[in-house]
Amino acid sequence: MEQTLILTGAQAAAEAARLSRVQVVAAYPITPQSKIPETLSGYVEQGALKAEFVRVESEHSAMGVCIAASIAGARAFTATASNGLAYMHEQLHWAAGSRLPIVMPVANRGVGAPWTILNDCQDTISQRDTGWMQFYCMNNQEVLDLVIVAFKAAEKLLIPCMVCFDGFLLSHTYMPVAVPGQKEVDVFLPPYVPFHTMDGDNPVNINPVVTSEPIPDPDGVLSPGYIGFRHRLQKSHEGALPVIRQAGREFGQVFGRSYEDPLFGYRAEDADFVFVAMGAIAGEACEAVDALRQEGVKAGVIALRIYRPFPALELYQALRHRRVVGVIEKAISYGYEGALASELKAAFYGKGGPMPLISNYIAGLGGKELPTADLVEAARQSITAAQNGVVPEGAQWIGC
Amino acid sequence: MVEIRFHGRGGQGAVTSAELTALAAIEEGKFGQAFPSFGPERRGAPVMAFVRVSDSPIVTREKVYQPDIVIVLDPTLLKIVNVEEGLKEGGVVILNTPKSAAQVREENGIKARLATVDGTKIAVETMRVPIANTTMLGALVKATGLIRMSCLQGPIKHRFGPIADKNLKACSRAFDETQLVEG
């Protein structure tokens, strides 16, 4: 039976792991996600979660344990943040390349140097190209729900998934979260049926060196070359959105909260100006929109819940008739601009017809507070530039 | 929307107080949000925690800059922190202090509406610890009526288990002993 509790984002992620009946938890502490393994260690100790709780010596090993567990057929789980995620980087490629449906919450935190424990999204954006799916959460309810949805989608697609949520702003903030009952979650997410399992009687060589060209195995079956495997991963990503949407729709049918739409919209239907953002920052953007509407500016928000696979068509459809767009990001691709801004602009390429003037704002790095007033000012700046038919040149930094 | 700022020292339970207040608001059928001042914390160092209570869902994650209510868990903080900073017109400061409101006004120059109670004394006498975080929730109820005492019971029982009754007793005594003076 569903019960509303007041939980931090980290606790919500741990509840989701418990409800998903994860079988292996690899645990290595790093702020601000440490409460996730901490909570799960309690559940394992109390017998509330029947899982192997493996304490490891690094994040690299944590992902190594998840990879081994997943290959053996277990539902595997870990969580990390910041430099811990960066340290895991090499193993992230192994997990995605091996097509293992591992789910990993990341409590977004800035990456050193200089050292910070506070929030931005540079950690996960820097892992964009590892082949993992990435979901972004706006509140703690989404943290809980999207971890469960992620397992469902990942196990269908055989692609691992990061569920990203802002460190401190969500991980350490208490807010109401409806926690579903175990029975209902069991219906939505049945036990994991692995595509492969380890079988001592039928030993296989997993992830051997491959060649550039397809070669026959001992039975004469052609296996792809390296590029063939990589192409299959990309093809799966290209077909992933409908599968995620289906999982999100089914979740809605069972729990009344649908995640069919990869985008969240707020007052965007008739808007002239739209903020585009991901994660908790989208909540701030909603506040700014209310302030702008009071001034008579028709403003709205479109937030991405799913960043990989990239919902390019959905974004195009949601924004093509809007005049001005301000992309607010807590990460940057140094030497150019925010990755989301670049990708959003690319989503309009070759479509013809009108497109909005898209400007890019970098904000909130290393926990820098982003007051609503600053977002309102950014919107005004974009709108003024657009009246002259231009966009502010390059990424605009807020708050420095 | 009502916004609250708790001032305490690391280890005095400001974050727990904030969480319990949000829980009580939810018991009342409202929306609640609670969060600490983010960052490394040290035992004994000044810390803050924040609460929002609203009739509609709360989307902002901004820090609270203009609280309606300020609660000070440790009387020694008045010397080093401007607890009135950003306080809204008509807002109230709720102090754990052995001193009278008049004395506090004179010594610390606080101009706002002021609620005072000797929370540490109550905590020591009822719970044998000088930690007044749950005690001061009784003062919050008395001074503002934001939440009802009955709505605190469930969250405190859930949080403190076997020592919940002592906490509730301290809370209820603080309710009785809190003095409110207008600004």
Coordinates of C-alpha atoms in Angstrom, one line a residue:
Chain A
M1 CA 0.0 0.0 0.0
E2 CA 1.2 3.5 -0.9
Q3 CA 2.4 5.6 2.0
T4 CA 3.5 9.3 1.9
L5 CA 6.7 9.8 3.8
I6 CA 9.0 12.8 4.1
L7 CA 12.3 11.8 2.6
T8 CA 15.5 13.2 1.3
G9 CA 16.4 12.4 -2.3
A10 CA 19.1 9.9 -1.1
Q11 CA 16.5 8.1 1.1
A12 CA 14.1 8.1 -1.8
A13 CA 16.8 6.4 -4.0
A14 CA 17.4 3.8 -1.3
E15 CA 13.7 3.1 -1.0
A16 CA 13.5 2.6 -4.7
A17 CA 16.4 0.1 -4.6
R18 CA 14.7 -1.8 -1.8
L19 CA 11.4 -1.8 -3.7
S20 CA 13.2 -2.9 -6.9
R21 CA 14.5 -5.9 -4.9
V22 CA 18.1 -5.3 -6.0
Q23 CA 20.2 -8.4 -5.4
V24 CA 23.7 -6.9 -5.3
V25 CA 24.6 -3.5 -3.8
A26 CA 28.2 -2.3 -4.3
A27 CA 28.9 0.4 -1.8
Y28 CA 31.5 3.1 -1.7
P29 CA 30.8 6.4 0.1
I30 CA 31.0 9.8 -1.4
T31 CA 29.1 13.0 -0.4
P32 CA 26.2 13.7 -1.2
Q33 CA 25.1 10.1 -2.0
S34 CA 26.5 8.3 1.0
K35 CA 23.0 8.1 2.7
I36 CA 21.9 5.7 -0.1
P37 CA 24.3 2.8 0.7
E38 CA 24.0 3.7 4.4
T39 CA 20.3 3.2 4.3
L40 CA 20.6 0.1 2.2
S41 CA 23.1 -1.5 4.6
G42 CA 20.5 -1.1 7.3
Y43 CA 17.9 -2.8 5.2
V44 CA 20.2 -5.7 4.4
E45 CA 21.2 -6.0 8.1
Q46 CA 17.5 -6.0 9.2
G47 CA 16.6 -8.5 6.5
A48 CA 14.3 -6.1 4.8
L49 CA 16.3 -6.4 1.6
K50 CA 17.8 -9.7 0.5
A51 CA 20.9 -8.6 -1.2
E52 CA 24.6 -9.0 -1.2
F53 CA 26.0 -5.8 0.2
V54 CA 29.6 -5.5 -1.1
R55 CA 31.9 -2.9 0.4
V56 CA 34.5 -2.1 -2.1
E57 CA 37.7 0.0 -2.0
S58 CA 36.8 2.5 -4.8
E59 CA 34.1 3.5 -7.3
H60 CA 36.0 1.8 -10.0
S61 CA 35.6 -1.5 -8.1
A62 CA 32.0 -0.7 -7.3
M63 CA 31.1 -0.7 -10.9
G64 CA 33.4 -3.8 -11.4
V65 CA 31.2 -5.6 -8.8
C66 CA 28.0 -4.4 -10.5
I67 CA 29.3 -5.6 -13.9
A68 CA 30.2 -9.1 -12.5
A69 CA 26.9 -9.4 -10.6
S70 CA 24.9 -8.4 -13.6
I71 CA 26.8 -10.8 -15.9
A72 CA 26.0 -13.5 -13.4
G73 CA 22.3 -12.6 -13.7
A74 CA 21.6 -10.4 -10.7
R75 CA 19.8 -7.1 -10.5
A76 CA 22.8 -4.8 -9.6
F77 CA 22.9 -1.4 -8.0
T78 CA 25.3 1.2 -6.8
A79 CA 25.3 5.0 -6.4
T80 CA 28.0 7.7 -6.7
A81 CA 28.8 11.3 -7.4
S82 CA 31.4 13.7 -8.6
N83 CA 35.0 12.6 -8.7
G84 CA 33.8 9.1 -7.7
L85 CA 31.8 8.9 -11.0
A86 CA 34.8 10.2 -12.8
Y87 CA 37.0 7.5 -11.3
M88 CA 34.4 5.0 -12.5
H89 CA 34.6 6.2 -16.1
E90 CA 36.4 3.3 -17.6
Q91 CA 34.0 0.8 -16.1
L92 CA 31.0 2.8 -17.3
H93 CA 32.1 1.9 -20.9
W94 CA 32.5 -1.7 -19.9
A95 CA 29.0 -1.9 -18.4
A96 CA 27.3 -0.3 -21.4
G97 CA 29.5 -2.2 -23.9
S98 CA 28.5 -5.5 -22.1
R99 CA 24.9 -4.5 -22.4
L100 CA 24.2 -4.8 -18.6
P101 CA 21.1 -3.2 -17.2
I102 CA 22.7 -1.7 -14.1
V103 CA 20.9 1.2 -12.5
M104 CA 22.9 3.8 -10.7
P105 CA 21.6 7.0 -9.0
V106 CA 24.1 9.9 -9.1
A107 CA 23.6 12.7 -6.6
N108 CA 25.0 15.4 -8.9
R109 CA 28.0 17.3 -7.5
G110 CA 30.7 19.5 -8.9
V111 CA 34.0 17.9 -9.9
G112 CA 37.4 19.0 -8.5
A113 CA 39.6 20.9 -8.9
P114 CA 39.1 23.0 -7.0
W115 CA 37.4 20.7 -4.5
T116 CA 33.7 21.2 -3.9
I117 CA 31.1 18.9 -2.3
L118 CA 28.2 21.0 -3.6
N119 CA 25.9 20.6 -6.5
D120 CA 26.2 21.0 -10.2
C121 CA 25.8 18.5 -13.1
Q122 CA 29.3 18.5 -14.6
D123 CA 29.9 14.9 -13.2
T124 CA 27.1 13.2 -15.2
I125 CA 27.3 15.5 -18.3
S126 CA 31.0 14.5 -18.5
Q127 CA 29.8 10.9 -18.7
R128 CA 27.4 11.6 -21.5
D129 CA 29.2 9.5 -24.1
T130 CA 29.7 6.3 -22.2
G131 CA 26.6 4.6 -23.7
W132 CA 24.5 4.9 -20.5
M133 CA 21.0 6.3 -20.5
Q134 CA 20.6 9.3 -18.3
F135 CA 17.4 10.4 -16.5
Y136 CA 17.2 13.7 -14.5
C137 CA 14.9 14.3 -11.6
M138 CA 13.1 17.5 -10.5
N139 CA 12.1 16.3 -7.1
N140 CA 12.4 13.4 -4.7
Q141 CA 9.2 11.7 -5.9
E142 CA 10.9 11.5 -9.3
V143 CA 14.0 10.1 -7.8
L144 CA 12.1 7.2 -6.3
D145 CA 9.8 6.6 -9.3
L146 CA 12.5 7.0 -12.0
V147 CA 14.9 4.5 -10.4
I148 CA 12.1 1.9 -10.6
V149 CA 11.2 2.9 -14.2
A150 CA 14.9 2.8 -15.0
F151 CA 15.2 -0.9 -14.0
K152 CA 12.2 -1.7 -16.1
A153 CA 13.5 0.1 -19.2
A154 CA 17.1 -0.9 -18.7
E155 CA 16.3 -4.6 -18.5
K156 CA 14.2 -4.4 -21.7
L157 CA 16.8 -2.5 -23.6
L158 CA 20.0 -4.0 -22.0
I159 CA 21.4 -0.6 -21.5
P160 CA 22.5 0.7 -18.1
C161 CA 20.9 3.8 -16.7
M162 CA 22.1 6.7 -14.5
V163 CA 19.3 8.4 -12.5
C164 CA 20.7 11.8 -11.9
F165 CA 19.5 14.1 -9.1
D166 CA 20.9 17.3 -7.7
G167 CA 23.2 16.9 -4.7
F168 CA 21.9 18.6 -1.6
L169 CA 19.1 20.4 -3.4
L170 CA 17.4 17.0 -3.6
S171 CA 19.7 14.6 -1.9
H172 CA 19.6 16.4 1.4
T173 CA 16.2 18.1 1.2
Y174 CA 13.2 16.5 2.9
M175 CA 10.0 16.6 1.0
P176 CA 6.9 14.4 0.7
V177 CA 7.4 11.2 -1.3
A178 CA 4.6 8.7 -2.0
V179 CA 6.3 5.3 -1.4
P180 CA 4.5 2.6 -3.2
G181 CA 3.8 -0.8 -1.7
Q182 CA 6.0 -3.8 -2.4
K183 CA 3.2 -5.8 -4.0
E184 CA 2.4 -3.1 -6.6
V185 CA 6.1 -2.6 -7.4
D186 CA 6.4 -6.4 -7.8
V187 CA 3.6 -6.3 -10.4
F188 CA 5.3 -3.4 -12.3
L189 CA 8.8 -4.8 -12.0
P190 CA 9.0 -8.6 -12.0
P191 CA 12.3 -10.4 -11.2
Y192 CA 15.1 -9.7 -13.6
V193 CA 15.3 -12.4 -16.3
P194 CA 18.8 -12.1 -17.6
F195 CA 19.6 -12.4 -21.3
H196 CA 22.7 -14.5 -20.4
T197 CA 23.7 -16.1 -17.1
M198 CA 26.9 -17.7 -15.9
D199 CA 26.7 -21.5 -16.3
G200 CA 29.7 -23.6 -15.2
D201 CA 28.6 -26.4 -17.4
N202 CA 28.6 -24.2 -20.5
P203 CA 31.6 -21.9 -20.0
V204 CA 31.8 -18.9 -22.3
N205 CA 34.4 -16.3 -22.9
I206 CA 32.8 -12.9 -22.2
N207 CA 34.2 -9.7 -23.7
P208 CA 37.1 -11.2 -25.5
V209 CA 39.3 -9.1 -27.8
V210 CA 37.3 -8.6 -31.0
T211 CA 38.7 -7.8 -34.4
S212 CA 37.7 -5.0 -36.8
E213 CA 35.9 -7.4 -39.1
P214 CA 33.3 -10.1 -38.2
I215 CA 34.8 -13.5 -37.6
P216 CA 33.1 -16.9 -37.2
D217 CA 33.0 -18.5 -33.7
P218 CA 33.8 -22.2 -33.3
D219 CA 30.3 -23.1 -34.5
G220 CA 30.8 -21.0 -37.6
V221 CA 28.4 -18.3 -36.4
L222 CA 29.6 -14.8 -37.4
S223 CA 30.1 -12.4 -34.6
P224 CA 30.3 -8.7 -35.2
G225 CA 33.6 -6.8 -35.3
Y226 CA 34.1 -4.0 -32.8
I227 CA 32.2 -1.4 -34.9
G228 CA 29.3 -3.8 -35.2
F229 CA 28.9 -4.1 -31.5
R230 CA 29.1 -0.3 -31.1
H231 CA 26.5 0.1 -33.9
R232 CA 24.1 -2.2 -32.1
L233 CA 24.4 -0.1 -28.9
Q234 CA 23.6 3.0 -30.9
K235 CA 20.7 1.3 -32.6
S236 CA 19.3 0.3 -29.2
H237 CA 19.6 3.8 -28.0
E238 CA 17.9 5.1 -31.1
G239 CA 15.0 2.7 -30.3
A240 CA 15.0 3.3 -26.6
L241 CA 12.6 6.2 -26.2
P242 CA 9.5 4.3 -27.0
V243 CA 10.5 1.6 -24.6
I244 CA 11.1 4.1 -21.8
R245 CA 7.9 5.9 -22.6
Q246 CA 6.0 2.6 -22.4
A247 CA 7.6 1.8 -19.0
G248 CA 6.7 5.3 -17.9
R249 CA 3.1 4.9 -19.1
E250 CA 2.8 1.5 -17.3
F251 CA 4.2 3.1 -14.2
G252 CA 1.4 5.7 -14.4
Q253 CA -1.2 2.9 -14.8
V254 CA -0.1 1.2 -11.6
F255 CA 0.8 4.2 -9.5
G256 CA -1.0 7.2 -11.0
R257 CA 2.1 9.1 -11.8
S258 CA 2.9 8.7 -15.5
Y259 CA 6.4 9.2 -16.9
E260 CA 5.4 8.6 -20.5
D261 CA 6.5 12.1 -21.6
P262 CA 10.3 12.5 -21.6
L263 CA 9.7 16.3 -21.1
F264 CA 8.0 18.2 -18.3
G265 CA 6.2 21.3 -19.4
Y266 CA 5.0 24.2 -17.3
R267 CA 2.9 27.0 -18.8
A268 CA 4.8 26.4 -22.1
E269 CA 1.8 25.9 -24.5
D270 CA 1.3 29.6 -25.2
A271 CA 4.7 30.9 -24.2
D272 CA 6.9 33.3 -26.2
F273 CA 9.9 32.6 -24.0
V274 CA 10.8 29.2 -22.7
F275 CA 13.4 28.1 -20.2
V276 CA 14.9 24.7 -21.1
A277 CA 16.6 22.9 -18.2
M278 CA 17.1 19.6 -16.4
G279 CA 16.9 18.5 -12.8
A280 CA 16.0 20.7 -9.8
I281 CA 16.9 23.9 -11.6
A282 CA 13.6 23.4 -13.6
G283 CA 11.8 24.0 -10.3
E284 CA 13.5 27.4 -10.0
A285 CA 12.6 28.1 -13.6
C286 CA 8.9 27.5 -12.8
E287 CA 9.2 30.2 -10.0
A288 CA 10.8 32.6 -12.5
V289 CA 8.1 31.9 -15.0
D290 CA 5.4 32.8 -12.5
A291 CA 7.3 36.1 -11.8
L292 CA 7.6 36.8 -15.5
R293 CA 3.9 36.1 -16.2
Q294 CA 3.0 38.7 -13.5
E295 CA 5.0 41.2 -15.5
G296 CA 3.0 40.2 -18.6
V297 CA 5.7 38.1 -20.2
K298 CA 4.4 34.9 -21.6
A299 CA 7.0 32.5 -20.2
G300 CA 7.2 28.8 -19.7
V301 CA 9.4 25.8 -18.9
I302 CA 10.4 22.7 -20.8
A303 CA 12.5 20.3 -18.7
L304 CA 14.1 17.1 -19.9
R305 CA 13.5 14.1 -17.7
I306 CA 15.4 12.0 -20.2
Y307 CA 18.7 13.3 -21.6
R308 CA 20.1 10.1 -23.1
P309 CA 18.6 8.9 -25.3
F310 CA 18.2 12.5 -26.4
P311 CA 14.5 13.4 -27.0
A312 CA 15.4 15.6 -30.1
L313 CA 12.1 15.2 -31.9
E314 CA 10.0 15.9 -28.8
L315 CA 12.0 19.0 -28.1
Y316 CA 11.7 20.2 -31.6
Q317 CA 7.9 19.7 -31.5
A318 CA 7.6 21.4 -28.1
L319 CA 9.7 24.4 -29.1
R320 CA 9.3 25.1 -32.8
H321 CA 6.6 27.7 -32.4
R322 CA 8.3 29.4 -29.5
R323 CA 10.1 32.7 -30.2
V324 CA 12.9 32.7 -27.6
V325 CA 14.5 29.9 -25.6
G326 CA 17.0 30.2 -22.7
V327 CA 18.9 27.0 -21.9
I328 CA 20.0 27.0 -18.3
E329 CA 22.8 24.5 -17.5
K330 CA 24.8 23.5 -14.5
A331 CA 27.7 22.2 -16.7
I332 CA 29.7 23.3 -19.6
S333 CA 31.7 21.8 -22.4
Y334 CA 34.8 23.9 -22.0
G335 CA 35.9 25.8 -25.1
Y336 CA 32.3 26.0 -26.4
E337 CA 29.1 26.1 -24.5
G338 CA 26.6 24.0 -22.5
A339 CA 26.1 20.6 -24.1
L340 CA 22.3 20.8 -23.9
A341 CA 22.3 24.1 -25.7
S342 CA 24.4 22.7 -28.5
E343 CA 22.2 19.6 -28.8
L344 CA 19.0 21.6 -28.7
K345 CA 20.1 23.8 -31.6
A346 CA 21.1 20.6 -33.5
A347 CA 17.6 19.3 -33.0
F348 CA 16.3 22.1 -35.3
Y349 CA 18.9 21.5 -38.0
G350 CA 17.5 20.5 -41.3
K351 CA 13.9 20.7 -40.2
G352 CA 13.2 24.0 -42.1
G353 CA 10.6 26.4 -40.9
P354 CA 10.9 28.8 -38.0
M355 CA 13.0 28.1 -35.0
P356 CA 13.4 30.0 -31.7
L357 CA 16.4 32.2 -30.9
I358 CA 18.3 30.0 -28.4
S359 CA 20.6 31.5 -25.8
N360 CA 22.6 29.6 -23.2
Y361 CA 23.2 30.4 -19.5
I362 CA 25.6 28.6 -17.2
A363 CA 24.6 28.8 -13.5
G364 CA 24.8 27.2 -10.2
L365 CA 28.3 25.6 -10.5
G366 CA 29.6 24.3 -7.2
G367 CA 26.4 25.0 -5.3
K368 CA 26.3 28.7 -6.3
E369 CA 22.8 29.8 -5.4
L370 CA 20.6 30.7 -8.4
P371 CA 18.0 33.2 -7.2
T372 CA 14.8 33.5 -9.1
A373 CA 15.6 37.1 -9.8
D374 CA 18.7 36.1 -11.7
L375 CA 16.6 33.8 -13.9
V376 CA 14.1 36.5 -14.5
E377 CA 16.9 38.8 -15.5
A378 CA 18.4 36.2 -17.9
A379 CA 15.0 35.8 -19.6
R380 CA 14.7 39.6 -20.0
Q381 CA 18.2 39.7 -21.5
S382 CA 17.3 36.9 -24.0
I383 CA 14.0 38.6 -24.9
T384 CA 15.7 42.0 -25.5
A385 CA 18.3 40.5 -27.7
A386 CA 15.6 38.6 -29.6
Q387 CA 13.8 41.9 -30.3
N388 CA 16.9 42.9 -32.3
G389 CA 16.9 39.5 -34.0
V390 CA 20.1 38.3 -32.2
V391 CA 21.1 36.1 -29.3
P392 CA 23.6 36.9 -26.6
E393 CA 27.0 35.6 -27.9
G394 CA 28.3 32.5 -26.3
A395 CA 27.4 31.0 -23.0
Q396 CA 26.4 33.7 -20.5
W397 CA 27.5 33.0 -16.9
I398 CA 25.0 33.9 -14.1
G399 CA 26.3 34.9 -10.7
C400 CA 30.0 35.7 -11.3
Chain B
M1 CA 3.8 30.1 1.9
V2 CA 5.4 30.3 5.4
E3 CA 9.2 30.2 5.6
I4 CA 11.1 29.3 8.7
R5 CA 14.8 29.5 9.5
F6 CA 16.3 27.6 12.4
H7 CA 19.6 28.7 14.0
G8 CA 21.5 26.2 16.0
R9 CA 24.9 24.7 16.6
G10 CA 26.1 21.5 14.9
G11 CA 24.7 18.6 16.9
Q12 CA 21.8 20.5 18.5
G13 CA 19.3 19.0 16.1
A14 CA 18.3 22.0 14.0
V15 CA 17.9 19.7 10.9
T16 CA 15.8 17.3 12.9
S17 CA 13.5 20.1 14.1
A18 CA 13.1 21.3 10.5
E19 CA 12.2 17.8 9.4
L20 CA 9.7 17.3 12.2
T21 CA 8.1 20.7 11.4
A22 CA 7.7 19.7 7.7
L23 CA 6.3 16.3 8.8
A24 CA 3.8 18.0 11.1
A25 CA 2.7 20.3 8.3
I26 CA 2.1 17.3 6.1
E27 CA 0.0 15.7 8.9
E28 CA -2.1 18.8 8.7
G29 CA -2.7 18.2 5.0
K30 CA -0.3 21.0 3.9
F31 CA 2.9 20.7 1.8
G32 CA 6.2 20.8 3.6
Q33 CA 9.9 21.0 2.7
A34 CA 12.9 20.9 5.0
F35 CA 16.6 21.2 4.3
P36 CA 19.9 22.1 6.0
S37 CA 22.4 24.8 5.1
F38 CA 24.4 22.8 2.7
G39 CA 28.1 22.0 3.1
P40 CA 30.5 20.6 5.6
E41 CA 29.3 20.9 9.2
R42 CA 31.2 20.8 12.5
R43 CA 29.8 20.0 15.9
G44 CA 29.4 23.3 17.8
A45 CA 29.6 25.6 14.7
P46 CA 26.7 27.8 13.9
V47 CA 24.3 26.0 11.4
M48 CA 21.0 26.8 9.9
A49 CA 18.1 24.7 8.7
F50 CA 15.1 25.8 6.7
V51 CA 11.4 24.9 6.4
R52 CA 8.7 25.9 4.0
V53 CA 5.0 25.2 4.6
S54 CA 2.5 25.8 1.9
D55 CA -1.1 25.1 0.8
S56 CA 0.2 24.2 -2.7
P57 CA 3.2 22.0 -3.8
I58 CA 6.6 23.6 -3.3
V59 CA 8.9 23.7 -6.3
T60 CA 11.6 26.2 -5.3
R61 CA 14.9 24.9 -4.0
E62 CA 16.2 28.4 -3.1
K63 CA 17.5 29.0 0.4
V64 CA 15.2 30.9 2.6
Y65 CA 16.3 34.6 2.6
Q66 CA 13.2 36.3 4.0
P67 CA 11.8 34.1 6.7
D68 CA 8.4 34.6 8.4
I69 CA 9.7 32.8 11.5
V70 CA 13.2 32.5 13.0
I71 CA 13.8 29.9 15.7
V72 CA 17.0 30.1 17.7
L73 CA 18.0 26.9 19.5
D74 CA 21.1 28.2 21.3
P75 CA 21.0 31.4 23.3
T76 CA 24.8 32.0 22.7
L77 CA 24.2 32.5 19.0
L78 CA 22.7 36.0 19.5
K79 CA 26.2 37.4 20.0
I80 CA 27.6 36.1 16.8
V81 CA 24.6 35.8 14.3
N82 CA 22.1 38.5 13.2
V83 CA 19.1 36.3 13.7
E84 CA 16.8 39.0 12.4
E85 CA 18.4 39.2 9.0
G86 CA 15.8 39.2 6.3
L87 CA 13.0 38.7 8.7
K88 CA 9.7 39.7 7.1
E89 CA 7.7 42.7 8.4
G90 CA 5.5 41.3 11.2
G91 CA 7.7 38.2 11.5
V92 CA 8.5 36.5 14.8
V93 CA 11.8 35.5 16.5
I94 CA 11.4 32.5 18.8
L95 CA 14.3 32.3 21.3
N96 CA 15.6 29.6 23.6
T97 CA 16.8 31.8 26.4
P98 CA 16.6 32.0 30.2
K99 CA 16.2 35.8 29.9
S100 CA 13.0 37.8 29.6
A101 CA 12.0 39.3 26.3
A102 CA 12.7 42.8 27.7
Q103 CA 16.2 41.8 28.7
V104 CA 16.9 40.3 25.2
R105 CA 15.6 43.4 23.5
E106 CA 17.9 45.5 25.6
E107 CA 21.0 43.4 25.3
N108 CA 20.6 42.2 21.6
G109 CA 18.6 45.0 20.0
I110 CA 16.0 42.6 18.6
K111 CA 13.0 44.7 17.4
A112 CA 10.7 42.0 16.0
R113 CA 7.9 40.2 17.7
L114 CA 9.6 38.0 20.2
A115 CA 8.7 34.7 21.8
T116 CA 10.9 33.4 24.6
V117 CA 11.2 30.3 26.6
D118 CA 14.0 28.6 28.6
G119 CA 14.1 25.6 26.4
T120 CA 17.4 24.3 27.7
K121 CA 16.1 24.2 31.3
I122 CA 13.0 22.4 30.2
A123 CA 15.1 19.9 28.2
V124 CA 17.5 19.2 31.1
E125 CA 14.6 18.8 33.5
T126 CA 12.5 16.5 31.3
M127 CA 15.1 14.6 29.2
R128 CA 18.4 15.2 31.1
V129 CA 20.0 16.5 28.0
P130 CA 20.7 20.2 27.1
I131 CA 19.3 19.8 23.6
A132 CA 16.2 21.8 23.1
N133 CA 15.3 21.1 19.4
T134 CA 12.1 19.3 20.0
T135 CA 11.3 21.4 23.1
M136 CA 11.4 24.5 20.9
L137 CA 8.8 23.1 18.6
G138 CA 6.3 23.6 21.4
A139 CA 7.3 27.3 21.4
L140 CA 6.8 27.4 17.6
V141 CA 3.2 26.1 18.0
K142 CA 2.4 28.5 20.8
A143 CA 3.9 31.6 19.1
T144 CA 2.6 31.0 15.6
G145 CA -0.1 28.4 15.5
L146 CA 1.4 27.3 12.2
I147 CA 1.0 23.7 13.1
R148 CA -1.0 22.0 15.8
M149 CA 0.5 20.2 18.8
S150 CA -1.5 17.0 17.9
C151 CA 0.2 16.9 14.5
L152 CA 3.7 16.8 16.1
Q153 CA 2.9 13.7 18.0
G154 CA 3.1 11.2 15.2
P155 CA 6.3 12.5 13.7
I156 CA 8.0 12.7 17.2
K157 CA 6.9 9.2 18.1
H158 CA 8.1 7.8 14.8
R159 CA 11.4 9.6 15.1
F160 CA 12.3 9.0 18.8
G161 CA 10.6 5.7 19.6
P162 CA 11.2 4.9 23.3
I163 CA 12.2 8.5 24.2
A164 CA 9.4 10.1 22.3
D165 CA 7.2 10.6 25.4
K166 CA 9.9 12.7 27.1
N167 CA 10.3 14.8 24.0
L168 CA 6.6 15.4 23.8
K169 CA 6.5 16.3 27.4
A170 CA 9.3 18.8 26.9
C171 CA 7.5 20.1 23.8
S172 CA 4.2 20.5 25.7
R173 CA 5.9 22.2 28.7
A174 CA 7.5 24.7 26.3
F175 CA 4.1 25.4 24.8
D176 CA 2.8 26.3 28.3
E177 CA 5.8 28.5 29.2
T178 CA 6.4 30.4 26.0
Q179 CA 5.9 34.2 26.4
L180 CA 5.1 36.2 23.3
V181 CA 5.6 40.0 23.1
E182 CA 4.7 42.2 20.2
G183 CA 7.5 44.2 18.4

